[in-house]
Short mmCIF file of C-alpha atoms in Angstrom, two decimals:
data_model
loop_
_atom_site.label_atom_id
_atom_site.label_comp_id
_atom_site.label_asym_id
_atom_site.label_seq_id
_atom_site.Cartn_x
_atom_site.Cartn_y
_atom_site.Cartn_z
CA MET A 1 113.14 75.83 68.87
CA THR A 2 110.90 77.32 66.92
CA ARG A 3 108.08 75.98 68.87
CA TYR A 4 109.46 77.75 71.75
CA LEU A 5 109.90 80.93 69.54
CA GLN A 6 106.56 80.95 68.62
CA LEU A 7 105.27 80.68 72.62
CA VAL A 8 108.05 83.82 73.17
CA GLY A 9 105.78 86.10 70.28
CA ILE A 10 101.94 84.51 71.43
CA GLN A 11 103.74 85.95 75.17
CA LEU A 12 104.70 89.01 74.34
CA ARG A 13 101.62 89.79 72.79
CA VAL A 14 99.34 88.68 75.05
CA SER A 15 101.07 90.55 77.87
CA ALA A 16 101.09 93.74 75.69
CA ALA A 17 97.55 93.77 75.20
CA ALA A 18 96.70 93.34 79.63
CA ALA A 19 99.36 95.66 79.80
CA MET A 20 97.37 98.28 77.10
CA GLN A 21 94.35 97.34 79.40
CA TYR A 22 95.94 98.77 82.76
CA ARG A 23 97.15 101.89 80.64
CA ALA A 24 97.32 104.41 83.90
CA ASN A 25 100.37 102.11 85.22
CA PHE A 26 102.19 103.43 82.31
CA ILE A 27 102.36 107.02 83.79
CA ILE A 28 102.80 105.79 86.98
CA GLN A 29 105.50 103.39 85.86
CA GLY A 30 107.24 106.63 83.94
CA LEU A 31 106.68 108.09 87.69
CA MET A 32 108.49 104.77 89.35
CA THR A 33 110.94 104.34 87.29
CA LEU A 34 112.11 108.52 87.63
CA GLY A 35 112.02 107.87 91.53
CA TYR A 36 113.77 104.84 91.07
CA ILE A 37 116.61 106.51 89.51
CA ALA A 38 117.06 109.17 91.69
CA LEU A 39 117.19 106.89 95.21
CA THR A 40 119.58 105.02 93.60
CA LEU A 41 121.46 107.66 92.67
CA LEU A 42 121.02 109.65 96.05
CA PRO A 43 123.38 107.53 97.85
CA LEU A 44 125.87 107.75 95.13
CA GLY A 45 125.53 111.20 94.99
CA VAL A 46 126.15 111.48 98.92
CA LEU A 47 128.82 109.40 99.22
CA PHE A 48 131.02 111.02 96.06
CA GLY A 49 129.85 114.23 97.83
CA GLY A 50 132.33 113.58 100.75
CA ARG A 51 135.11 111.73 98.66
CA SER A 52 136.36 111.83 95.25
CA SER A 53 137.16 108.06 95.16
CA VAL A 54 135.56 104.84 97.04
CA ALA A 55 137.42 101.96 96.96
CA GLY A 56 139.17 102.45 93.82
CA TRP A 57 136.05 103.81 91.91
CA ASP A 58 135.16 107.52 91.14
CA LEU A 59 131.59 108.94 90.77
CA PRO A 60 131.42 107.88 86.62
CA SER A 61 133.08 104.04 87.04
CA ALA A 62 130.03 103.49 89.83
CA LEU A 63 127.61 105.92 87.86
CA VAL A 64 127.93 101.98 85.24
CA VAL A 65 127.56 99.54 87.99
CA MET A 66 124.46 102.00 88.75
CA ALA A 67 123.29 101.42 85.19
CA TYR A 68 123.85 97.70 85.04
CA PHE A 69 121.75 97.26 87.94
CA ILE A 70 119.08 99.59 87.03
CA GLY A 71 119.27 97.48 84.06
CA VAL A 72 119.59 94.27 84.71
CA HIS A 73 116.12 94.86 87.08
CA ALA A 74 114.79 96.12 84.72
CA VAL A 75 115.11 92.80 82.43
CA VAL A 76 114.65 90.50 85.22
CA GLU A 77 111.21 92.35 86.28
CA GLY A 78 110.08 92.50 82.89
CA ILE A 79 110.64 89.05 81.97
CA VAL A 80 110.83 86.69 85.01
CA SER A 81 109.73 87.98 87.71
CA PRO A 82 106.36 88.22 86.26
CA SER A 83 106.23 84.45 85.98
CA LEU A 84 107.64 83.72 89.08
CA VAL A 85 104.89 85.07 90.83
CA ASP A 86 102.55 83.06 88.95
CA LEU A 87 104.73 80.08 89.97
CA VAL A 88 104.12 80.49 93.26
CA GLU A 89 100.45 81.12 93.31
CA ARG A 90 100.11 77.79 90.95
CA ILE A 91 102.00 75.74 93.30
CA ARG A 92 99.39 76.58 96.51
CA ASN A 93 96.25 76.11 94.00
CA GLY A 94 96.87 73.68 92.06
CA ALA A 95 97.17 75.57 88.73
CA PHE A 96 100.65 73.98 88.43
CA ASP A 97 99.07 70.86 87.57
CA TYR A 98 98.21 72.28 83.59
CA VAL A 99 101.81 73.67 83.44
CA LEU A 100 103.44 70.11 84.13
CA LEU A 101 100.50 68.52 81.41
CA LYS A 102 102.37 71.34 78.92
CA PRO A 103 104.15 70.01 75.81
CA VAL A 104 106.83 71.95 76.71
CA ASP A 105 110.23 72.21 79.51
CA ALA A 106 108.27 73.38 82.84
CA GLN A 107 111.09 75.67 83.29
CA PHE A 108 110.68 77.42 79.92
CA MET A 109 107.19 77.68 81.09
CA VAL A 110 107.11 78.92 84.14
CA SER A 111 110.37 81.44 83.77
CA ALA A 112 108.66 83.51 80.90
CA SER A 113 105.02 83.06 80.75
CA ARG A 114 104.36 86.26 81.21
CA TYR A 115 105.82 89.88 80.49
CA GLU A 116 105.71 93.28 81.98
CA PRO A 117 106.31 95.28 78.47
CA TRP A 118 106.32 99.21 80.84
CA LYS A 119 109.80 97.92 81.80
CA ILE A 120 111.34 99.50 78.79
CA ILE A 121 111.51 102.60 80.52
CA ASP A 122 113.72 101.55 82.79
CA LEU A 123 115.97 100.12 80.29
CA LEU A 124 115.78 103.11 78.58
CA GLY A 125 116.89 104.85 81.34
CA ALA A 126 119.66 102.18 82.21
CA ILE A 127 121.36 103.33 78.55
CA GLY A 128 120.72 106.71 79.68
CA LEU A 129 122.56 106.27 82.56
CA VAL A 130 125.68 104.67 80.70
CA VAL A 131 126.10 107.25 78.12
CA TYR A 132 125.69 109.97 80.57
CA SER A 133 128.40 108.03 82.66
CA PHE A 134 131.18 108.02 79.78
CA HIS A 135 130.21 111.34 78.94
CA LEU A 136 131.54 112.42 82.45
CA ARG A 137 134.29 109.95 81.75
CA GLY A 138 135.35 112.49 78.50
CA SER A 139 135.91 108.65 76.59
CA PRO A 140 133.33 106.69 75.09
CA PRO A 141 133.87 102.68 75.45
CA SER A 142 136.77 101.01 72.80
CA PRO A 143 134.56 98.56 70.86
CA VAL A 144 136.10 95.64 72.28
CA ASP A 145 135.00 96.28 75.56
CA LEU A 146 131.60 97.74 74.30
CA ALA A 147 130.86 93.86 73.49
CA ALA A 148 132.32 93.00 76.36
CA GLY A 149 129.99 94.94 78.38
CA ILE A 150 127.20 93.56 76.71
CA VAL A 151 127.88 90.14 76.48
CA LEU A 152 128.84 90.33 80.08
CA PHE A 153 125.28 92.32 80.82
CA VAL A 154 123.42 89.32 79.58
CA ALA A 155 125.32 87.00 82.08
CA GLY A 156 124.78 89.07 84.41
CA VAL A 157 120.32 88.97 83.65
CA LEU A 158 121.40 85.22 83.42
CA ALA A 159 123.40 85.43 87.17
CA THR A 160 120.22 87.16 88.22
CA TYR A 161 117.76 84.77 86.69
CA SER A 162 119.36 81.39 87.68
CA LEU A 163 118.91 83.02 91.56
CA TRP A 164 115.27 83.70 91.52
CA LEU A 165 114.53 80.59 89.78
CA ALA A 166 116.06 78.47 92.89
CA CYS A 167 114.76 80.96 95.00
CA ALA A 168 110.91 80.28 93.76
CA ALA A 169 111.40 76.40 93.00
CA THR A 170 111.60 76.09 97.73
CA ALA A 171 107.79 77.33 96.94
CA PHE A 172 107.57 73.64 96.16
CA TRP A 173 108.00 72.58 99.97
CA VAL A 174 106.82 76.06 102.00
CA VAL A 175 103.36 77.03 99.81
CA ARG A 176 103.04 80.09 100.61
CA MET A 177 105.83 82.10 99.36
CA ASP A 178 103.73 85.52 97.81
CA ASN A 179 106.19 87.75 99.16
CA LEU A 180 109.43 85.69 97.53
CA VAL A 181 109.46 89.11 94.79
CA TYR A 182 109.92 91.44 97.90
CA LEU A 183 112.99 89.48 99.73
CA LEU A 184 115.22 89.05 95.95
CA GLY A 185 114.42 92.60 95.70
CA SER A 186 116.03 93.47 98.87
CA ILE A 187 119.24 90.52 98.09
CA PHE A 188 119.51 92.11 94.50
CA ASP A 189 119.96 95.53 96.33
CA VAL A 190 123.70 95.40 96.89
CA ALA A 191 123.77 94.81 93.65
CA ARG A 192 123.82 98.54 93.00
CA TRP A 193 127.19 98.83 94.82
CA PRO A 194 130.56 98.18 93.48
CA VAL A 195 132.18 94.82 94.72
CA GLN A 196 134.98 95.91 95.89
CA VAL A 197 132.96 98.59 98.72
CA PHE A 198 132.44 96.00 100.68
CA ARG A 199 134.95 94.09 102.96
CA GLY A 200 136.08 90.88 104.55
CA MET A 201 133.16 88.28 104.90
CA TRP A 202 130.97 90.97 103.12
CA ARG A 203 132.49 90.67 99.56
CA PHE A 204 133.47 87.03 99.60
CA VAL A 205 129.43 87.08 100.58
CA PHE A 206 128.74 88.71 97.80
CA THR A 207 131.23 87.41 95.36
CA PHE A 208 130.47 83.56 96.12
CA VAL A 209 127.80 82.95 98.16
CA ILE A 210 124.92 85.13 96.83
CA PRO A 211 126.81 86.55 93.88
CA VAL A 212 126.18 89.64 93.20
CA ALA A 213 129.16 90.96 91.74
CA LEU A 214 128.46 88.73 88.56
CA MET A 215 125.22 90.56 87.93
CA THR A 216 126.63 93.77 88.03
CA THR A 217 130.06 94.86 88.81
CA PHE A 218 131.69 92.35 86.95
CA PRO A 219 130.17 93.29 83.96
CA ALA A 220 130.07 96.82 84.98
CA MET A 221 134.10 96.66 85.19
CA ALA A 222 134.49 94.52 81.69
CA MET A 223 132.45 97.71 79.83
CA LEU A 224 135.04 100.00 81.37
CA GLY A 225 138.35 98.29 80.64
CA HIS A 226 139.38 97.63 83.84
CA ALA A 227 138.60 93.76 83.44
CA SER A 228 141.31 91.36 82.99
CA TRP A 229 140.53 88.00 80.39
CA ARG A 230 140.70 86.04 82.80
CA LEU A 231 137.98 87.03 84.95
CA THR A 232 135.78 88.00 81.94
CA VAL A 233 135.46 84.63 81.58
CA ALA A 234 135.55 83.70 85.43
CA THR A 235 132.21 85.51 85.27
CA ILE A 236 131.03 83.69 82.30
CA GLY A 237 132.04 80.00 83.52
CA GLY A 238 130.25 81.84 87.07
CA VAL A 239 127.23 82.15 85.49
CA LEU A 240 126.97 78.87 83.55
CA LEU A 241 127.74 76.77 86.46
CA MET A 242 124.98 79.06 88.26
CA LEU A 243 122.90 78.18 85.77
CA VAL A 244 123.75 74.01 86.03
CA VAL A 245 122.98 74.22 89.62
CA SER A 246 119.84 76.10 89.61
CA ARG A 247 118.48 74.43 86.95
CA THR A 248 118.99 70.90 88.86
CA ILE A 249 117.99 72.33 92.06
CA TRP A 250 114.32 73.43 89.79
CA ARG A 251 114.30 69.46 88.69
CA ILE A 252 114.62 67.97 92.65
CA ALA A 253 112.00 70.15 92.81
CA ILE A 254 109.48 69.55 91.01
CA ARG A 255 110.10 66.00 91.80
CA ASN A 256 108.45 67.11 95.14
CA TYR A 257 105.48 68.31 93.77
CA THR A 258 102.53 66.95 95.32
CA SER A 259 99.46 68.86 93.72
CA ALA A 260 97.25 70.86 95.34
CA SER A 261 93.92 70.43 93.49
CA SER A 262 93.03 67.35 93.87
CA MET B 1 83.18 97.96 122.98
CA ARG B 2 82.78 95.11 120.84
CA THR B 3 86.20 95.66 119.07
CA LEU B 4 87.72 95.49 123.18
CA ARG B 5 85.49 91.87 124.37
CA ALA B 6 87.14 90.09 120.20
CA LEU B 7 90.64 91.37 121.07
CA PRO B 8 92.15 88.57 122.99
CA THR B 9 90.93 86.20 120.27
CA LEU B 10 91.09 88.64 117.56
CA TRP B 11 95.20 88.53 118.61
CA ARG B 12 95.01 85.15 118.98
CA VAL B 13 94.29 84.39 115.55
CA GLY B 14 96.93 86.58 114.59
CA VAL B 15 99.36 84.61 116.48
CA ALA B 16 97.93 81.44 114.96
CA GLU B 17 98.57 83.15 111.21
CA THR B 18 101.76 84.51 112.18
CA ILE B 19 102.66 80.66 113.55
CA ALA B 20 100.97 79.05 110.48
CA TYR B 21 102.38 81.18 107.28
CA ARG B 22 105.76 80.99 109.62
CA ALA B 23 107.85 80.84 105.84
CA GLU B 24 106.22 83.84 104.62
CA PHE B 25 106.32 86.03 107.78
CA LEU B 26 110.14 85.05 107.80
CA VAL B 27 110.48 85.86 104.21
CA TRP B 28 108.55 89.22 105.15
CA MET B 29 111.34 89.75 108.51
CA LEU B 30 114.80 89.26 105.95
CA THR B 31 112.91 92.17 103.39
CA THR B 32 113.31 94.57 106.09
CA THR B 33 117.17 93.74 106.77
CA ILE B 34 118.50 96.68 103.99
CA PRO B 35 119.95 98.34 107.30
CA LEU B 36 122.50 95.47 107.54
CA ILE B 37 124.00 95.68 103.90
CA MET B 38 123.58 99.65 104.40
CA LEU B 39 125.58 99.14 106.90
CA ALA B 40 128.47 97.52 105.82
CA LEU B 41 128.85 99.91 103.20
CA TRP B 42 128.84 102.64 105.80
CA THR B 43 131.03 101.17 108.22
CA SER B 44 133.29 99.85 104.91
CA VAL B 45 133.37 103.67 103.70
CA ALA B 46 134.00 105.32 107.22
CA SER B 47 137.24 103.02 108.14
CA GLU B 48 139.45 105.04 105.69
CA GLY B 49 138.56 107.88 108.48
CA PRO B 50 135.28 109.58 109.52
CA PHE B 51 132.66 110.51 106.45
CA GLN B 52 131.28 113.91 107.56
CA GLN B 53 131.11 113.28 111.52
CA TYR B 54 130.23 109.79 111.33
CA THR B 55 133.19 107.67 112.46
CA SER B 56 132.22 103.96 111.61
CA ASN B 57 131.12 103.38 115.41
CA ASP B 58 128.77 106.09 114.80
CA PHE B 59 126.97 104.02 112.11
CA VAL B 60 126.78 100.72 113.01
CA ALA B 61 124.87 102.10 115.83
CA TYR B 62 122.60 103.97 113.70
CA PHE B 63 121.82 101.60 111.00
CA LEU B 64 121.34 98.76 114.27
CA ALA B 65 118.52 101.65 115.77
CA ALA B 66 117.63 101.49 112.10
CA LEU B 67 117.59 97.57 111.97
CA ILE B 68 115.07 97.48 115.64
CA VAL B 69 113.07 99.99 114.52
CA ARG B 70 112.21 98.55 111.09
CA GLN B 71 111.57 95.57 112.58
CA LEU B 72 109.20 96.50 114.59
CA THR B 73 107.15 99.48 113.22
CA SER B 74 106.81 97.89 109.39
CA ASN B 75 104.29 96.28 108.29
CA TRP B 76 102.70 94.48 104.52
CA ILE B 77 99.00 94.88 105.46
CA ALA B 78 98.53 97.13 101.82
CA TRP B 79 99.58 94.33 100.46
CA GLN B 80 96.67 92.00 102.49
CA MET B 81 94.52 94.18 102.59
CA PHE B 82 94.45 94.93 98.17
CA GLU B 83 94.49 90.50 98.04
CA ASP B 84 91.32 90.22 100.11
CA ILE B 85 89.94 93.07 97.64
CA ARG B 86 91.31 91.11 94.38
CA MET B 87 90.07 88.14 95.70
CA GLY B 88 86.57 88.93 96.94
CA VAL B 89 88.21 87.97 100.27
CA LEU B 90 86.26 91.38 102.21
CA SER B 91 83.26 90.38 102.13
CA MET B 92 84.06 88.21 104.63
CA ARG B 93 85.34 91.02 106.85
CA LEU B 94 82.91 93.51 106.02
CA LEU B 95 79.88 91.06 107.68
CA ARG B 96 82.14 90.94 110.92
CA PRO B 97 80.20 93.48 113.23
CA ILE B 98 84.59 95.06 113.61
CA HIS B 99 85.51 98.03 112.07
CA PRO B 100 88.95 96.27 109.35
CA PHE B 101 91.01 98.75 110.55
CA ALA B 102 90.74 97.11 113.78
CA ALA B 103 90.80 93.47 112.58
CA TYR B 104 93.36 95.09 110.65
CA GLY B 105 95.97 96.36 113.60
CA ILE B 106 95.81 94.12 115.78
CA SER B 107 96.32 90.20 113.13
CA GLN B 108 99.78 92.63 112.25
CA ALA B 109 100.27 93.75 115.90
CA ALA B 110 100.26 90.09 117.06
CA ALA B 111 103.50 89.87 115.08
CA LEU B 112 105.08 92.36 116.82
CA PRO B 113 106.22 89.44 119.83
CA PHE B 114 108.08 87.06 116.44
CA ARG B 115 109.38 89.95 114.97
CA SER B 116 111.47 90.95 118.60
CA VAL B 117 112.05 87.56 119.72
CA ILE B 118 113.72 87.58 116.59
CA ALA B 119 115.22 90.74 115.44
CA VAL B 120 116.02 92.87 118.58
CA PRO B 121 118.28 89.92 121.17
CA VAL B 122 120.35 89.73 117.44
CA ALA B 123 121.00 94.03 117.23
CA LEU B 124 121.38 93.90 120.66
CA ALA B 125 124.10 92.03 120.79
CA LEU B 126 125.54 93.89 118.46
CA LEU B 127 125.05 97.19 119.54
CA ALA B 128 126.55 96.37 122.74
CA SER B 129 129.64 94.86 121.37
CA SER B 130 130.48 97.64 119.35
CA GLY B 131 128.42 101.43 119.88
CA VAL B 132 127.44 101.56 122.62
CA HIS B 133 128.96 104.31 123.60
CA ALA B 134 126.89 106.35 120.17
CA LEU B 135 123.86 105.92 122.42
CA THR B 136 122.12 107.85 124.34
CA THR B 137 122.82 107.74 128.13
CA ASN B 138 119.49 110.80 128.64
CA PRO B 139 116.98 108.85 130.46
CA LEU B 140 114.13 110.97 129.52
CA GLN B 141 114.90 109.62 125.96
CA LEU B 142 115.32 106.50 126.76
CA ALA B 143 112.20 106.45 128.70
CA LEU B 144 110.64 108.20 125.48
CA ILE B 145 111.79 105.57 123.15
CA VAL B 146 108.63 103.02 123.57
CA PRO B 147 106.08 105.34 122.81
CA SER B 148 108.32 107.09 120.00
CA ILE B 149 108.28 103.21 118.60
CA VAL B 150 104.90 103.24 118.93
CA LEU B 151 104.32 106.04 117.19
CA ALA B 152 105.62 105.28 114.42
CA TRP B 153 104.05 102.07 113.95
CA LEU B 154 100.72 104.27 113.54
CA ILE B 155 102.42 106.21 111.12
CA SER B 156 103.15 103.38 109.35
CA PHE B 157 100.30 101.52 110.36
CA GLY B 158 98.06 104.36 108.87
CA LEU B 159 99.69 105.10 105.62
CA ASN B 160 99.71 101.28 104.49
CA PHE B 161 95.84 101.27 105.12
CA ALA B 162 95.20 103.86 103.22
CA ILE B 163 97.33 102.59 100.45
CA GLY B 164 95.69 99.61 101.12
CA ALA B 165 92.07 101.02 100.15
CA ILE B 166 93.34 102.98 97.17
CA GLY B 167 93.22 98.70 96.38
CA PHE B 168 89.29 99.63 96.03
CA TRP B 169 89.94 101.76 92.96
CA VAL B 170 92.35 100.38 91.08
CA THR B 171 92.81 97.08 90.90
CA GLN B 172 96.56 96.64 89.78
CA ALA B 173 97.82 98.97 92.89
CA PHE B 174 100.60 97.05 93.54
CA ALA B 175 102.39 99.36 91.89
CA ILE B 176 101.09 101.98 94.18
CA GLY B 177 102.81 100.18 96.91
CA GLY B 178 105.75 100.26 95.03
CA VAL B 179 106.29 104.07 95.05
CA TYR B 180 105.38 103.85 98.55
CA PHE B 181 108.63 102.22 98.97
CA THR B 182 110.55 103.98 97.44
CA LEU B 183 109.92 107.13 99.20
CA TYR B 184 109.94 105.43 101.98
CA THR B 185 113.45 104.46 100.91
CA LEU B 186 114.34 107.74 100.33
CA LEU B 187 112.86 110.08 102.62
CA SER B 188 113.09 107.75 106.03
CA GLY B 189 117.02 107.76 106.35
CA TYR B 190 117.07 104.14 105.12
CA MET B 191 119.89 104.40 103.60
CA MET B 192 121.36 107.12 105.05
CA PRO B 193 121.34 109.52 107.94
CA LEU B 194 119.58 112.17 106.98
CA ASP B 195 122.27 114.43 108.53
CA LEU B 196 124.03 113.79 105.33
CA MET B 197 121.95 114.01 102.73
CA ASN B 198 121.48 117.62 104.89
CA SER B 199 124.98 118.53 103.47
CA LYS B 200 124.70 117.61 99.45
CA PHE B 201 121.13 117.72 99.00
CA PRO B 202 119.53 120.45 101.53
CA THR B 203 116.35 121.58 99.77
CA LEU B 204 115.71 117.29 99.26
CA THR B 205 116.67 116.99 103.78
CA THR B 206 114.08 119.76 104.36
CA VAL B 207 111.14 118.34 102.24
CA ALA B 208 111.93 114.86 104.21
CA TRP B 209 110.87 116.63 107.15
CA SER B 210 108.03 117.78 106.05
CA THR B 211 106.46 113.79 105.08
CA PRO B 212 105.77 111.52 107.68
CA PHE B 213 108.64 109.79 106.88
CA PRO B 214 111.02 110.80 108.73
CA SER B 215 108.38 110.08 111.83
CA MET B 216 108.76 106.20 111.15
CA LEU B 217 112.30 105.57 111.28
CA ALA B 218 114.89 108.73 111.99
CA VAL B 219 112.48 110.14 114.91
CA PRO B 220 112.87 106.97 116.69
CA ILE B 221 117.14 106.68 115.94
CA LYS B 222 117.77 109.82 116.47
CA LEU B 223 115.66 109.66 120.45
CA LEU B 224 117.97 105.87 120.76
CA THR B 225 121.50 107.72 119.10
CA HIS B 226 121.62 110.96 120.14
CA ASP B 227 122.04 113.16 123.17
CA LEU B 228 118.99 115.76 122.78
CA PRO B 229 118.25 119.09 124.79
CA THR B 230 114.24 118.19 125.96
CA SER B 231 113.07 120.68 124.17
CA GLU B 232 113.72 119.06 120.60
CA VAL B 233 112.78 115.48 121.63
CA LEU B 234 109.80 117.13 122.83
CA ARG B 235 109.30 119.04 119.17
CA LEU B 236 109.79 115.56 117.16
CA LEU B 237 107.44 113.54 120.05
CA ALA B 238 105.07 116.45 118.85
CA MET B 239 105.37 115.79 115.22
CA GLN B 240 105.14 111.71 115.11
CA ALA B 241 102.39 112.25 117.10
CA ALA B 242 100.39 114.98 114.87
CA TRP B 243 101.43 112.23 112.25
CA ALA B 244 100.10 109.54 113.61
CA ILE B 245 97.04 111.09 114.17
CA GLY B 246 96.53 112.59 110.61
CA CYS B 247 97.28 109.08 108.83
CA ILE B 248 95.07 107.62 110.91
CA LEU B 249 92.72 110.37 109.84
CA LEU B 250 93.89 109.67 106.47
CA GLY B 251 93.70 105.93 106.69
CA LEU B 252 90.03 106.00 107.18
CA ALA B 253 88.94 108.59 105.20
CA VAL B 254 89.84 106.54 102.12
CA TRP B 255 88.87 103.87 103.13
CA ARG B 256 85.31 105.46 103.45
CA ARG B 257 85.54 106.87 100.60
CA GLY B 258 86.53 104.11 98.65
CA LEU B 259 84.28 101.01 100.33
CA ARG B 260 81.37 102.99 97.82
CA HIS B 261 83.39 101.38 95.16
CA PHE B 262 83.44 98.08 96.27
CA GLU B 263 82.30 95.60 93.30
CA ALA B 264 82.80 92.52 96.43
CA VAL B 265 84.93 89.93 93.12
CA GLY B 266 84.51 86.35 93.15
CA GLY B 267 82.61 85.61 95.79
#
């Protein structure tokens, strides 16, 4: 266990050093965060400009979902995505051999081997948005709801991570998947909306098939105090299931790895 | 002239590339399906009653038109160019007696038939089943749809080429591609009809219309779904043509300046 922590420490240092090398990216990243939050808020503004509530969600509550969306996105883009891009590249050029040779779990190596420290700006933006929406609502969340909201935030990140890992594992079969990140990004885009806004088939798909509801809607409901204990427990159970399934897919996929280097 | 003679070969290479990397191609196709999600969202909002002047059917027509236009006009040449510059593949392309603008352009255009095979029938079927009366019947507009989509493609390609050429200065230029996509999503009418945005954010909508982004998406959709007076149709087409020329010239200019910075990484 300590070995894993040490590894995380080393990789964080390396990533920080790499990030400081490209300082121009800091300004670009800051601007992008602003643009990104504007982009996220704009349809919401239009929607709630014409309606006071949509599918039971008013503006401040929907803003909390948005904040969760930005927050989960920041963590995933900051920790998981860069590593998975590396994974796809390594499978293609055969460097994945060296990952397998290392005396730690390969899934750990590919899940958190590179970080994008600048993404912390996005996370701060998300926290700011939560504070602002509770200011609009007029009352802060109760300590219990706050705690549940934070626990489910972690659950949301893990749910997203599972889906990402499962998709990245397909790179073992179809070698060229450089653009995977963009696909995952556009799936995840759904998570900016409360799942109740969708109807019929779509809501079913986004709750059970591509469970974006676990990533943002249910955690936001917990923070807002709208989630029953059953929903909270079901969310955590669902996320655990996703972790197990993605781990299984990963193990099957890794068995299919035929080195490209020799 | 030389380019013209090489065109059939370049086209075949482009087709072969698309088939060889079909999984990657399919993933790129799937990333352009956001209009379907926006469709699900807005129709369920409109099912409680029309949103502003838009009914459920109007949204169906709008976003399916958006899907068609987006499938036919999007390209990922900027990413390809970043890779080529970063990995040094560009040296090989520079040795060829054809301007890379044409070479990249043909390789992207060669993927178009595949994209229409996948995207257009689906969208047309959906359009016919639920949104056909929201389409235009004006023959002039129907005739001008194809030129309008071609112009949209040229604008998109010119801008992407310009962004790709920024890779000459910045080794990690992916962030710039992200900014471009953010602006595109925000200003082109990709997430909602620009009319809806106008009622709440009039200034932003004015800003949007003074950028090339609506010419890439909102204009073809407008031609497809709204009956417009002839003068308005011609004005929109002229605007697209102006942006197309501007964006191609921009792409070529950035390329020429950037080439002097080329350090031929790898080798």
